[in-house]
CSV table of C-alpha atoms in Angstrom, one decimal:
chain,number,residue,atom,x,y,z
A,1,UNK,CA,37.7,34.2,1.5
A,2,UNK,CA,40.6,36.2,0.5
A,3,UNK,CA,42.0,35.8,-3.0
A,4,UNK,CA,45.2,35.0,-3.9
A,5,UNK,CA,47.3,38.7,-3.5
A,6,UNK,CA,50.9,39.9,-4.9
A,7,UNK,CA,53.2,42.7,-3.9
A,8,UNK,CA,54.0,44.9,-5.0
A,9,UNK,CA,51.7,45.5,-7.9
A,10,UNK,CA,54.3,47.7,-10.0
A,11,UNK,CA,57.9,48.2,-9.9
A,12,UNK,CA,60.6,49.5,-11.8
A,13,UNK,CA,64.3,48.2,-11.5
A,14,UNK,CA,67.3,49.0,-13.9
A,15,UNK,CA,69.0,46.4,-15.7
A,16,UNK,CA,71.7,44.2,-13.6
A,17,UNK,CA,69.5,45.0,-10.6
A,18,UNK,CA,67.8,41.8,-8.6
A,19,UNK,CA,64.2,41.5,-7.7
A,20,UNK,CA,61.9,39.8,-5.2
A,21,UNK,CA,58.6,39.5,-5.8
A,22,UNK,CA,55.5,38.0,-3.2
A,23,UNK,CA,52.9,35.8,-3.3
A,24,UNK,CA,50.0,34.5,-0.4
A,25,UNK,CA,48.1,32.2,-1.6
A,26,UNK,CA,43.8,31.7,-0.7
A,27,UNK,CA,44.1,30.6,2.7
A,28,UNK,CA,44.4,26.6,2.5
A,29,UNK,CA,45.8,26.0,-0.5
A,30,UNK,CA,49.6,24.5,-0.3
A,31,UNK,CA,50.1,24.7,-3.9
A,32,UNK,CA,52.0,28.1,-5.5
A,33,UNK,CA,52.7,28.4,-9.3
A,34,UNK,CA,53.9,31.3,-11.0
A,35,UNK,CA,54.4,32.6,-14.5
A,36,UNK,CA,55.4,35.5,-16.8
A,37,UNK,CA,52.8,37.2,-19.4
A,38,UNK,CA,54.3,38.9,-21.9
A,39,UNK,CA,52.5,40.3,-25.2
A,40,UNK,CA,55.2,38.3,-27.3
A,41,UNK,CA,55.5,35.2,-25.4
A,42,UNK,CA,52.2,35.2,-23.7
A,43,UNK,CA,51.3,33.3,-20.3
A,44,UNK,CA,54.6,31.3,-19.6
A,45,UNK,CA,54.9,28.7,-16.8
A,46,UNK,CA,57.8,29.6,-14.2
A,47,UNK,CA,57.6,27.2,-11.4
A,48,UNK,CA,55.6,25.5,-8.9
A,49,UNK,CA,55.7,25.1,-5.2
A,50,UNK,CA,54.0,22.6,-3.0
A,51,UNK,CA,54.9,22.1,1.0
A,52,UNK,CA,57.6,24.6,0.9
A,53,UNK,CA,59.3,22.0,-2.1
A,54,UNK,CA,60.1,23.0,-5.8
A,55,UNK,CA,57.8,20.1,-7.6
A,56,UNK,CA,58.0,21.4,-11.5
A,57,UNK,CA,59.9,23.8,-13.2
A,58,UNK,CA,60.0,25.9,-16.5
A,59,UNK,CA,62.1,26.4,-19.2
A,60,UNK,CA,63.4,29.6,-17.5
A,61,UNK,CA,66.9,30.4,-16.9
A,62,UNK,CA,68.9,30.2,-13.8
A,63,UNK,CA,68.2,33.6,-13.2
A,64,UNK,CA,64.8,32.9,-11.8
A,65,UNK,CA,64.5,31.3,-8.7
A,66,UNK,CA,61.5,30.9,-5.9
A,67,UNK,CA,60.4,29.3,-2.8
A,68,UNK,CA,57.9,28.6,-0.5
A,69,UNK,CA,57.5,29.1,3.3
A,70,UNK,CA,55.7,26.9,6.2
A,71,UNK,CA,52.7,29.1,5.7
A,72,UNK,CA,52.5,28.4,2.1
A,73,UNK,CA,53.7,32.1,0.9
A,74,UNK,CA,55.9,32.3,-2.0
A,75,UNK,CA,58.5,34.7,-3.3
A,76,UNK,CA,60.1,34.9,-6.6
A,77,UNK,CA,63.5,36.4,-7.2
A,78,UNK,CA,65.0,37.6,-10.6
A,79,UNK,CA,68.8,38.4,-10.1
A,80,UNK,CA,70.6,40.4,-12.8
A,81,UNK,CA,67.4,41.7,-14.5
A,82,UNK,CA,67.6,41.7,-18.3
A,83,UNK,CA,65.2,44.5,-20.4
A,84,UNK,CA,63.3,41.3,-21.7
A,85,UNK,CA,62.1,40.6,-18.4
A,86,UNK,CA,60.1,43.8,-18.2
A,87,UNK,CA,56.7,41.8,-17.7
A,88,UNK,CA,53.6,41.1,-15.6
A,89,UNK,CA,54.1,38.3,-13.2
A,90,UNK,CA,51.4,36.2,-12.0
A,91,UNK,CA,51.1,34.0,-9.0
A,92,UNK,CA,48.6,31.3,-8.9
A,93,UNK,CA,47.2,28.6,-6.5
A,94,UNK,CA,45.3,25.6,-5.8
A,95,UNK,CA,43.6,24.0,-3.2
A,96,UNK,CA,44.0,20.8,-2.0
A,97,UNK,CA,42.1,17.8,-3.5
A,98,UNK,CA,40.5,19.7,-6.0
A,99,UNK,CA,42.2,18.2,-9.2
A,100,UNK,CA,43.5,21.0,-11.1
A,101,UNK,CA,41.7,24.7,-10.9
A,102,UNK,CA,44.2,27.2,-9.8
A,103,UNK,CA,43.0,30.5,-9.0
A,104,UNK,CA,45.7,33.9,-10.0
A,105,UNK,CA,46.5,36.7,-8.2
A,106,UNK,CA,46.7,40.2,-9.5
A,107,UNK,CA,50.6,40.2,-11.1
A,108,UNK,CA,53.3,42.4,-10.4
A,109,UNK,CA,54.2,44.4,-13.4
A,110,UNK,CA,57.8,44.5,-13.8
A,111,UNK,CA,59.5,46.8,-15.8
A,112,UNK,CA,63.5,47.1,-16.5
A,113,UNK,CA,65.2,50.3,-17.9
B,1,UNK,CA,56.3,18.7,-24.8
B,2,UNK,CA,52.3,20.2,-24.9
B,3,UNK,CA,51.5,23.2,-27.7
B,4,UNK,CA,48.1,24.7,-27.8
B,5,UNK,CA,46.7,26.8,-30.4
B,6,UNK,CA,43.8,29.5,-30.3
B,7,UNK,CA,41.8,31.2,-32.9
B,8,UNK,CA,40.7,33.5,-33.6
B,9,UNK,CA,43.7,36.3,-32.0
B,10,UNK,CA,41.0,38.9,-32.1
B,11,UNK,CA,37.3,39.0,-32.2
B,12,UNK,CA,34.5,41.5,-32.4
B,13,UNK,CA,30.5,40.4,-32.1
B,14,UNK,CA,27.5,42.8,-31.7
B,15,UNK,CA,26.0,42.7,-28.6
B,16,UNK,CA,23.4,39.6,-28.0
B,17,UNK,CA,25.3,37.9,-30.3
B,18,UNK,CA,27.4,34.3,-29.8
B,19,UNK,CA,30.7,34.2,-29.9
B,20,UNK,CA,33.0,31.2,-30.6
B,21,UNK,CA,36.7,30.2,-29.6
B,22,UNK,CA,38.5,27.8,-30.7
B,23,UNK,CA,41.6,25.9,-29.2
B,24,UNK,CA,43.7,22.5,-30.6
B,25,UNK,CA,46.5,20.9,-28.0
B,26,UNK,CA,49.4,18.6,-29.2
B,27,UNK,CA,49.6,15.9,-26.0
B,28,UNK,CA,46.7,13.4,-26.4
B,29,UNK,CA,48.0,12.7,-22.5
B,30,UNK,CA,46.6,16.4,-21.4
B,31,UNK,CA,43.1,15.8,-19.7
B,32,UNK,CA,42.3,19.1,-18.3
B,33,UNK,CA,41.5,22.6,-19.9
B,34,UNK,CA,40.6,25.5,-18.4
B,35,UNK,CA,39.1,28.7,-19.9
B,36,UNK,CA,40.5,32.4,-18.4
B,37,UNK,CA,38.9,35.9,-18.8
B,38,UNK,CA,41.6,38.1,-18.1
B,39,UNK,CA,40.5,41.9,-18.0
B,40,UNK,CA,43.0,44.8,-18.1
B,41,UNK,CA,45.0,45.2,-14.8
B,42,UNK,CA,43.7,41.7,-13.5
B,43,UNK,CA,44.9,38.5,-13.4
B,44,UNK,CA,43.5,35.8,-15.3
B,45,UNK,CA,40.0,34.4,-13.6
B,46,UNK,CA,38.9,30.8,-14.3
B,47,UNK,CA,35.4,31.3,-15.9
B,48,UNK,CA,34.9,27.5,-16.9
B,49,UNK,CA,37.0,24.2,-17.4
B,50,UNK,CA,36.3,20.3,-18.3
B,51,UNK,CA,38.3,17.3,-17.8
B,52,UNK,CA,39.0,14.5,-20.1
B,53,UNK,CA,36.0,12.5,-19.8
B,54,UNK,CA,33.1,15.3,-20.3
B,55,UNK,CA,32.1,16.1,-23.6
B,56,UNK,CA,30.7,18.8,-22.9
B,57,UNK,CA,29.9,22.0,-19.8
B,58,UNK,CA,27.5,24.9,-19.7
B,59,UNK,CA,27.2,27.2,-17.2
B,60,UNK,CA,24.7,30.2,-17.9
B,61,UNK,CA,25.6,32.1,-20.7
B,62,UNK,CA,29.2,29.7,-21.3
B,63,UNK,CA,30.1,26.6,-22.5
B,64,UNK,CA,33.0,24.6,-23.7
B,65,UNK,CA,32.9,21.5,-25.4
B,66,UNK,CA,35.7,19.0,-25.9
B,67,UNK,CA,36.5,16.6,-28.9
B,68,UNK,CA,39.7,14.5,-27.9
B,69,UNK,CA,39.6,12.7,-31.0
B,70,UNK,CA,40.5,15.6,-32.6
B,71,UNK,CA,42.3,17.3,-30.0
B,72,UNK,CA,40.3,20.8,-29.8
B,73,UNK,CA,37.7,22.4,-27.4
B,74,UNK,CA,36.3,25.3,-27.7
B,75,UNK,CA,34.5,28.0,-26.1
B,76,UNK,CA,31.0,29.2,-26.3
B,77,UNK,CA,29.6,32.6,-25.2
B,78,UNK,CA,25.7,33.1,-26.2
B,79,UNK,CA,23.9,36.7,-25.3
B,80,UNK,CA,27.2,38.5,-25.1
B,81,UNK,CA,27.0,41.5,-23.1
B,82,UNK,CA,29.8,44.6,-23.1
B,83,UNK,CA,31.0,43.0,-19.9
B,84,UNK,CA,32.5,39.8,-21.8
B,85,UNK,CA,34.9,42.5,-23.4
B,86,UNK,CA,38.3,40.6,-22.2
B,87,UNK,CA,41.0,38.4,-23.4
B,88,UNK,CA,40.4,35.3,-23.4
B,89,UNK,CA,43.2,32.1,-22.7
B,90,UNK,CA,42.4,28.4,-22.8
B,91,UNK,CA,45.4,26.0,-21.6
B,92,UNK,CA,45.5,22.6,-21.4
B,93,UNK,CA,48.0,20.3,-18.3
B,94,UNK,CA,48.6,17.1,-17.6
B,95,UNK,CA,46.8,15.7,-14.5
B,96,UNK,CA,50.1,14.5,-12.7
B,97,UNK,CA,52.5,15.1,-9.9
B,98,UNK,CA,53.8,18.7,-10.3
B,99,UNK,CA,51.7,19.6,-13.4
B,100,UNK,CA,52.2,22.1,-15.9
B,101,UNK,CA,49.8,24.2,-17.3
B,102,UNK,CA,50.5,25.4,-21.1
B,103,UNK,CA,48.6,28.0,-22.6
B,104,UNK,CA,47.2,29.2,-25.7
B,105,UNK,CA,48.1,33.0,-26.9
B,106,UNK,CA,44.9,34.2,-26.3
B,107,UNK,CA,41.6,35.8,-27.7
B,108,UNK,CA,40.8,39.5,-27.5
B,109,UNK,CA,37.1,39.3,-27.4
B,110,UNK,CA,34.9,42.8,-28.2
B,111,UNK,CA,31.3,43.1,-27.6
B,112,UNK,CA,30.0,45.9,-29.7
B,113,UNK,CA,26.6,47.8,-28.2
């Protein structure tokens, strides 16, 4: 089975700029998280998606949105890109009826100049 | 809302040797913690996890143990090989609707030859 995948895997933006970023989840599983790994702040929780419905969010700003479509895809989007949000942003999901274990993609690395 | 801690931030073992890491969480209401290898360029990969009401989990050369009394588990490699060179995140959630995984900061784990 195919794991979970993420495009692009690098980009480069300038600041003001707005992103979009893309997530397909292991075939079957409904639920999409995603987060932002840092070196100063570490592995920080974004949101979560679950049947195309926001069900948990973050303590991220405004700026950072998402969603989710029929086929369980995701995309993030980052509108007016600050330096600080030069990072690696990971996408993870989880199967149905299996508690808890979510399984991550590769990340997009982000970086704004 | 949930803090975990992890310890050590950096840790070197010869080869064969065991190595040990440590993590405490704040919320006695978490009940699932996983353990992540991430290597560099990759997202994190679950390598083991336990729920609330196991003491205890060993698979192969890993295991993690889990004191809620005292609000730690921790993480147990024996026979490290070069291969277990990674970082290394434990994170703790809440089994509920929309859960939210927090993280610790991480462990940067070298296996000397």
């Amino acid at each position: 089975k195919a794991g979970v995948t993420q495009t692009p895997r690098y980009l480069i933006k300038t600041r003001g700029q707005q992103v979009t970023l893309s997530c397909s989840p292991i075939s079957g599983h409904r639920s999409v998280s995603w987060y932002q790994q840092t070196p100063g702040q570490g592995l920080q929780f974004l949101f979560e998606y679950f049947s195309e419905t926001q069900r948990n969010k973050g303590n991220f700003p405004g700026r950072f949105s998402g969603r989710q479509f029929s086929n369980s895809r995701s995309e993030m989007n980052v509108s007016t890109l600050e330096l600080g949000d030069s990072a690696l942003y990971l996408c993870a999901s989880r199967p149905p009826g299996a508690g808890d274990t979510q399984y991550f993609g590769p990340g997009t690395r982000l970086t704004v100049l | 809302g949930e803090n975990v801690e992890q310890h050590p931030s950096t840790l070197s073992v010869q080869e064969g040797d065991s190595a040990v890491i440590k993590c405490t969480y704040s919320d006695s209401a978490s009940n699932y913690f996983p353990w992540y290898k991430q290597e560099l360029g990759k997202g994190p990969q679950l390598i083991i996890d336990i729920r609330s009401n196991v003491g205890e989990k060993k698979d192969q050369r890993i295991a993690v143990t889990l004191n809620k009394t005292a609000k730690h588990f921790s993480l147990h490699i024996t026979e490290t090989q070069p291969e277990d060179s990674a970082v290394y995140f434990c994170a703790a959630s809440i089994r509920s609707y929309g859960q939210n995984f927090v993280f610790g900061p991480g462990t940067r784990l070298s296996v000397l030859p």
